[in-house]
Short mmCIF file of C-alpha atoms in Angstrom, two decimals:
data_model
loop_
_atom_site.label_atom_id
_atom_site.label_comp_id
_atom_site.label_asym_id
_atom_site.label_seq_id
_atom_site.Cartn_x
_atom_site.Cartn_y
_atom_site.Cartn_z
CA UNK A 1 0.00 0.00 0.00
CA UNK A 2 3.06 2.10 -0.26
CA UNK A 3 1.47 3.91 -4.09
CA UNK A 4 2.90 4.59 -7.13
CA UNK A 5 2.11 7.25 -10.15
CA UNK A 6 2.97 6.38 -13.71
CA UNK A 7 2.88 9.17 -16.14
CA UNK A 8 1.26 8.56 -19.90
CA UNK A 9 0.89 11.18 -23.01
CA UNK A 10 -1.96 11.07 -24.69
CA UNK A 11 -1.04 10.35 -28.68
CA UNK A 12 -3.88 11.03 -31.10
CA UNK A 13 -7.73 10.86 -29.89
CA UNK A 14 -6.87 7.93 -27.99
CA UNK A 15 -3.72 6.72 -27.90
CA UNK A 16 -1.89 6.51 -24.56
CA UNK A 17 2.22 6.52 -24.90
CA UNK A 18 3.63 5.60 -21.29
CA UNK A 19 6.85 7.58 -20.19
CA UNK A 20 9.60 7.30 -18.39
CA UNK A 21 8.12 8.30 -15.49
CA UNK A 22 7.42 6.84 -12.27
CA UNK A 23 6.69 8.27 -8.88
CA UNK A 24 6.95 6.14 -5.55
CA UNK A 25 7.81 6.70 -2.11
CA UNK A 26 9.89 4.41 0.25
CA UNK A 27 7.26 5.08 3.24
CA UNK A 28 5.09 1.82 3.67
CA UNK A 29 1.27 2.26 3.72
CA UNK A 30 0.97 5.75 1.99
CA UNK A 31 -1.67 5.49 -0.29
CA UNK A 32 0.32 7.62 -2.56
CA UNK A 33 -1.70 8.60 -5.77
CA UNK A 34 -4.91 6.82 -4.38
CA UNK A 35 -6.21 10.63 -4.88
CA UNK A 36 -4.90 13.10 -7.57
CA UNK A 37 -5.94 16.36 -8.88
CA UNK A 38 -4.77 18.14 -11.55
CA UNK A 39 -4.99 22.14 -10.56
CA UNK A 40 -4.85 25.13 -13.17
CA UNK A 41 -3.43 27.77 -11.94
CA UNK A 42 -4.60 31.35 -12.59
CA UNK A 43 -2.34 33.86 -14.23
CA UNK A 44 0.64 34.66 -15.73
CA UNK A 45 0.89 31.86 -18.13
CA UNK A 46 1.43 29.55 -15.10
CA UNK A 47 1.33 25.98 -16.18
CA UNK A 48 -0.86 23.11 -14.39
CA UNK A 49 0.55 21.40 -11.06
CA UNK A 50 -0.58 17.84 -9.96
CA UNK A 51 -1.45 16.91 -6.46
CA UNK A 52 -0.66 13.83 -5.76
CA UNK A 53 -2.69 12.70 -2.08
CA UNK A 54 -1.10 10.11 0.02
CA UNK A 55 -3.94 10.06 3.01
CA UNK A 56 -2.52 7.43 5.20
CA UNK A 57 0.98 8.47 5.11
CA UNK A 58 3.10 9.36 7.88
CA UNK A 59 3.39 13.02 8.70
CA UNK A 60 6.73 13.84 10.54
CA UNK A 61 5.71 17.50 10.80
CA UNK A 62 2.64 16.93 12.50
CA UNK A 63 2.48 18.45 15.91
CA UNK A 64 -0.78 16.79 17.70
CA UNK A 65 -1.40 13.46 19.22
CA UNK A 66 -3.14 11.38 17.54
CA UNK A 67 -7.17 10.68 18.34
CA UNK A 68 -7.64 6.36 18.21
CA UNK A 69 -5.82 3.78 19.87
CA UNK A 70 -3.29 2.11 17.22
CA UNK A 71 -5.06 -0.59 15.93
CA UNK A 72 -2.48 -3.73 16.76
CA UNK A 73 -1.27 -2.57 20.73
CA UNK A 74 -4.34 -0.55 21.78
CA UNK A 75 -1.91 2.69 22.73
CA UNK A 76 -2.22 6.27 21.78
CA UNK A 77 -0.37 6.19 18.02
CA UNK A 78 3.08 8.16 17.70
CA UNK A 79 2.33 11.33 16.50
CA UNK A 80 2.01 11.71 12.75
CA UNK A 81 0.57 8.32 11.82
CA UNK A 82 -1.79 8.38 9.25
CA UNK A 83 -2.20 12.43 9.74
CA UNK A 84 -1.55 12.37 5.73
CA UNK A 85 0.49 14.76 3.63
CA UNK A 86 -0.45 15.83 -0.01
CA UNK A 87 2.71 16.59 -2.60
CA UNK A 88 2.62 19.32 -5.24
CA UNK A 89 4.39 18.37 -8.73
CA UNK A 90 5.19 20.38 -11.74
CA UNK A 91 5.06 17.87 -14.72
CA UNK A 92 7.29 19.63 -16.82
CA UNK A 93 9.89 19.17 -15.04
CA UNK A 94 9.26 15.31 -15.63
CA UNK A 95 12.46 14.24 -17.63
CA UNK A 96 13.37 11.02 -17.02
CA UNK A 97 12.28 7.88 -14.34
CA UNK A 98 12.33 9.03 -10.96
CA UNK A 99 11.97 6.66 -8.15
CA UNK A 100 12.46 7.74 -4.80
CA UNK A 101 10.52 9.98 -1.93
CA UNK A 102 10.54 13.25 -0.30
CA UNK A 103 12.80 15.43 -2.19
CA UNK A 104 14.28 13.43 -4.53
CA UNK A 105 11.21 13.35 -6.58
CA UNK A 106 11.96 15.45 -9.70
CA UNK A 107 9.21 18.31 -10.05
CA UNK A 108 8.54 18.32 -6.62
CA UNK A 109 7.06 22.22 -5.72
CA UNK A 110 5.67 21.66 -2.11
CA UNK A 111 4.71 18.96 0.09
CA UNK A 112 1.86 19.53 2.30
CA UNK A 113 0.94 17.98 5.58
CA UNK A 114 -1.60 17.00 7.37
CA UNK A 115 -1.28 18.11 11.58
CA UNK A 116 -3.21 15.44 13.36
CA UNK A 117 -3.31 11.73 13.41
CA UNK A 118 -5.13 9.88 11.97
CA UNK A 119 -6.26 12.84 10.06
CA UNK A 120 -6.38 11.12 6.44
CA UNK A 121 -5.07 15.04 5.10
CA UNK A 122 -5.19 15.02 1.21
CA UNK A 123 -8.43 12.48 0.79
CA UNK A 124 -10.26 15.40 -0.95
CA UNK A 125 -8.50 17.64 -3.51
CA UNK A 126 -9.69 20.01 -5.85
CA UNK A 127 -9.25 23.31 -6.73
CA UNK A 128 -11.03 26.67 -7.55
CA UNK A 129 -11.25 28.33 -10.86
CA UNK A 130 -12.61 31.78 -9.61
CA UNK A 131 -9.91 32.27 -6.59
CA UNK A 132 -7.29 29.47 -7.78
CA UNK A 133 -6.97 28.00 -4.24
CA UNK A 134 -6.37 24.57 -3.61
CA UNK A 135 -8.82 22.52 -0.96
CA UNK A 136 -8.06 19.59 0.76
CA UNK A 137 -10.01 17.32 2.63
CA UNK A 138 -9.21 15.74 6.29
CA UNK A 139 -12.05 13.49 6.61
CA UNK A 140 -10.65 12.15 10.08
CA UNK A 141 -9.51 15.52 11.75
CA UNK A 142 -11.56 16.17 15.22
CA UNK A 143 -12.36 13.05 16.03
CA UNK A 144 -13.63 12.05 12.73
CA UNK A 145 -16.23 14.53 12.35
CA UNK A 146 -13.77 16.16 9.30
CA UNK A 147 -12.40 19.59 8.13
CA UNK A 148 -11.48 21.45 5.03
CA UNK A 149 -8.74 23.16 4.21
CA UNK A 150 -7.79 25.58 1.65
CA UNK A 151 -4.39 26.74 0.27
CA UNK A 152 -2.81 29.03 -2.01
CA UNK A 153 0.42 28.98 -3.75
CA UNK A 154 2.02 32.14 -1.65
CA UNK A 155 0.16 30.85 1.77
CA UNK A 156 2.99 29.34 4.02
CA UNK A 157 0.35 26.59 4.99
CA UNK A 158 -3.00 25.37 4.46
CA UNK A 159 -5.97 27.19 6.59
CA UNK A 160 -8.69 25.70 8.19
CA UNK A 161 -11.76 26.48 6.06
CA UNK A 162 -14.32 24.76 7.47
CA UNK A 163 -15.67 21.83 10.01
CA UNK A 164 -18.11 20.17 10.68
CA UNK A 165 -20.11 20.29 14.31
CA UNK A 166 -18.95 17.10 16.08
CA UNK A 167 -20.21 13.46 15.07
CA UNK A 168 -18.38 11.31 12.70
CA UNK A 169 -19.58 12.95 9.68
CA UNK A 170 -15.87 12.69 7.90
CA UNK A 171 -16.44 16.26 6.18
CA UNK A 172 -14.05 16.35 2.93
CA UNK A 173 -13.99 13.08 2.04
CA UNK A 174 -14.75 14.38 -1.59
CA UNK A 175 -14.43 17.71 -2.73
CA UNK A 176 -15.61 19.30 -6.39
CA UNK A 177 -15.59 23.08 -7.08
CA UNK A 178 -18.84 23.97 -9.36
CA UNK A 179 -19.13 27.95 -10.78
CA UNK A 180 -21.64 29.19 -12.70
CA UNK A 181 -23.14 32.74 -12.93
CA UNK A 182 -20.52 34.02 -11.42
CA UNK A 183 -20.91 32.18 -8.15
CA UNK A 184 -18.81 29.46 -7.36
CA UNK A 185 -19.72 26.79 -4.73
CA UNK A 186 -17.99 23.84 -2.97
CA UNK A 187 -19.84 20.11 -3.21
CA UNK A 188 -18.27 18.47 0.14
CA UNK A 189 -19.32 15.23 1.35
CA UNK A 190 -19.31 13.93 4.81
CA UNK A 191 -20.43 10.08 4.31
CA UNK A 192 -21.21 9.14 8.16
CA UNK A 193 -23.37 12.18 8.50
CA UNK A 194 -25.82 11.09 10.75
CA UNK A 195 -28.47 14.28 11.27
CA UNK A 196 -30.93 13.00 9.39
CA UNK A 197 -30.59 8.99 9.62
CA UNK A 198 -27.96 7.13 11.48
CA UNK A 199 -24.75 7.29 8.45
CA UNK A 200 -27.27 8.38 5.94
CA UNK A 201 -24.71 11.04 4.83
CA UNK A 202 -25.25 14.24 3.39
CA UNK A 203 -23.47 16.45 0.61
CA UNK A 204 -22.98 20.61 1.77
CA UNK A 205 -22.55 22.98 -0.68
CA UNK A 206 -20.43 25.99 0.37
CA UNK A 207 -19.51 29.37 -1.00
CA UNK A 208 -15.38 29.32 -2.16
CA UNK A 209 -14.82 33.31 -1.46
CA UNK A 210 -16.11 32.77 2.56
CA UNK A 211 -14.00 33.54 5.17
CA UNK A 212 -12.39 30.27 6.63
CA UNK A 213 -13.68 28.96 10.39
#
């Protein structure tokens, strides 16, 4: 469960040419690429960045205890297990095979990480056309009952955007930007949801421009 990418060009209406690329990490259990988003950035001729989601992965940055016992010895786990940590990769810079983690993947523009355990940070990615921020999803932050986060390319780190109000909802499991006479609105799911039926789930829409919670 460690992940790996492979990179393909698409060669005619629908050919697919696989390069010499390939993106792995030597963490164990990662999920790396188990959630990618490609995000278009705004301005200045800026070409697209990938971000590559690795949800169960092993955060050494994280700086909170984590919320479950470890599943196998029934203690608190060591802090940064499974808080997640998202990686941001310019394909052009894609030259040649690349196997490796951290920073020795070529391309490699930021990596992002998720601050509590076992957060899942990077399960929901997308991205907004209207402001060009990037929003993750931490479907397993408080407790379970899941946040959102958004971030911009000249933000130091991602910003709490919005939670939801206790439970085990798992807001951000899946995120998709929608705009449309000149509003745009976020489609966030929190599967375990439970106001309405016990797990029923629900789906909240919420306006991109708001100020983040």
């Amino acid at each position: 469960l460690a992940g790996r990418v492979y990179a393909y060009r698409v060669v005619g209406q629908r050919g697919l040419e696989l390069l010499d690329v390939e993106l792995g990490t030597r963490k164990d259990l990662t999920q790396l690429g188990s959630h990618m988003h490609v995000w278009r950035r705004q301005g200045g001729g800026a070409g697209p960045l990938i971000l590559l989601g690795s949800p169960s992965e092993h955060s050494y940055s994280s700086s909170k205890w984590g919320m479950m016992a470890a599943a196998a010895a029934g203690e608190a786990p060591e802090r940064g297990w499974q808080a997640g940590e998202v990686r941001v990769m310019d394909p052009a810079a894609w030259g040649g095979r690349q196997v490796g983690g951290g920073e020795e993947l070529a391309g490699l523009v930021r990596i992002l990480s998720g601050m509590q355990s076992p957060g899942h940070f990077g399960r929901g990615l997308a991205s907004s056309t209207a402001t060009g921020d990037v929003w993750i999803g931490e479907p397993f932050g408080g407790g379970e009952a899941g946040r959102v986060y958004r971030w911009s390319a000249d933000a130091a780190e991602p910003q709490c955007f919005g939670m939801a109000d206790g439970g085990h909802a798992r807001l951000g499991q899946t995120i998709r930007a929608a705009s449309g006479a000149g509003v745009e609105l976020l489609a966030v799911s929190a599967p375990h949801d439970s106001q309405f039926s016990r797990l029923a789930g629900s789906v909240l829409l919420m306006h991109s421009r708001a100020e983040p919670s």
